[in-house]
Amino acid sequence: MKIKFLGAAKNVTGSRHLIENENTKVLIDCGLYQEREFRSRNWEKFPVSPSSIDCVVLTHAHIDHCGYLPKLVKDGFKGKIYCTHPTAEIAEIALLDAAHLQEYDAEFKRKRHNKEGRKGPYPEAPLYTVEDAKRVPRLFKKVRYKEQFNITKNITGTFYDAGHILGAAMAELSFIEGKDVKRAVFSGDIGRWDKPILCDPYTFDEADYVVMESTYGNRSHGDHGTCSQDLSKIINETNKRGGNIIIPTFATERAQELLYCMSRMLSDDKIPHLMTFLDSPMAIDVTKVFKKYPNYFDEDAKALIKKGDELFNFPLLKTTQSTQESKAINHVKGTAIIMAGSGMCTGGRIKHHLLRNLGRPESTILFVGYQAKGTLGREILEGASKVRIFGQNVSVRTRIQKINGFSAHADREELLRWVTGFKKAPKKIFVIHGEDKTADEFGELLKNKLTSEIIVGEYLKEYIL
Ligand SMILES: [Zn+2]
């Protein structure tokens, strides 16, 4: 068996790893590159012929893990895509959304280039269209956690709860080599312990090979137990001042976690009943998937459901699917909480809400997620006094707040907790899915803690297992 990293090696997006022997090629995840520096790789020829890949094992529905699937299918992949039930449903929503965005961006770029009379480095065509994305879901083969699936006569797979987003899995592959059975564990994205809604990340007793992420391999998030205290403080203070609370929100997991937190705080009388809007069609759709799969929740969440509580709903919550409904939010008098996408303010309805609130000192813009370099969200968070939205210069006078603890990714201590959970040190541990320096630093940390051979995975390099 050999492994080759086709992405997320010394960078954090474009997760795709090829496991192969003479007869079989298995692709673990099939993500899109999202970091500006690496996005051109989305347009390069796929390093292995898509039609020669037997199957894809998909750990979860984030675009950096599943977002290249429509292109892989368009270019000839015909095999099964193994994933959990919630992953299949959330991935379908996310892929359609990504395809819409690609079409929109290509059209926008074409118009701009025409106007400016120039050509860019890539075609003014979407990487894939909505029609392409619609061809993916029929290949999904849904399996539950801990339910073994047969990839070939000699290779089986099993998913375990990653505690990262709903349905997210770690994948264990077992393969027969000579008389031995070898095990390789792919961590996917590792979640966190004691998070609301989700179960803790699964820890394994043994494996021969481990391929693990290192996104926050050099950082601590701090205590996430204070999230809801911080949130209630910000909501109460802004309510006193008579402003709005605007929350740029990622549609998957973060939106549902916020709804869950707010419904808990309301039932504990920690915040007043305020008009609250989930103003994101994608987040509304993903919330429906959450409601459909309560068996994937942790014990606390299940106990609340048993008691008859609604986890993602409360009296003054309004979900706004249509543009008309979204526009009507502007007419609400008094304090409102508005959650809208995109999470980094790069597009979507959040921009309209920012336009109306950035100039109001009584309002609060609350960031609850990572803001990448070069995004509008990052500019605002870093204290820009003026930003450009829809071609207008807008002064920033509002209060800017950030809560760190909502992260869905394990930090350094949690990554260590997971990898030291193996009762016997694995033979080899590959460190991937971390920025160059982070992956190296985390690799060094592991070398000091474990007897395993530690390898920081390199892009397109092949390793013998
Ligand atoms: Zn993820």
JSON list of C-alpha atoms and ligand atoms in Angstrom, two decimals, residues 60 62 64-65 164 189 409, ligand 1:
[
{"chain": "A", "resi": 60, "resn": "HIS", "atom": "CA", "xyz": [-17.34, 15.34, 6.29]},
{"chain": "A", "resi": 62, "resn": "HIS", "atom": "CA", "xyz": [-16.98, 21.01, 4.64]},
{"chain": "A", "resi": 64, "resn": "ASP", "atom": "CA", "xyz": [-12.34, 21.88, 1.74]},
{"chain": "A", "resi": 65, "resn": "HIS", "atom": "CA", "xyz": [-13.07, 18.14, 2.11]},
{"chain": "A", "resi": 164, "resn": "HIS", "atom": "CA", "xyz": [-16.31, 18.23, 14.40]},
{"chain": "A", "resi": 189, "resn": "ASP", "atom": "CA", "xyz": [-10.97, 17.23, 10.98]},
{"chain": "A", "resi": 409, "resn": "HIS", "atom": "CA", "xyz": [-11.38, 22.36, 15.44]},
{"chain": "B", "resi": 1, "resn": "ZN", "atom": "ZN", "xyz": [-14.01, 20.63, 8.58]}
]
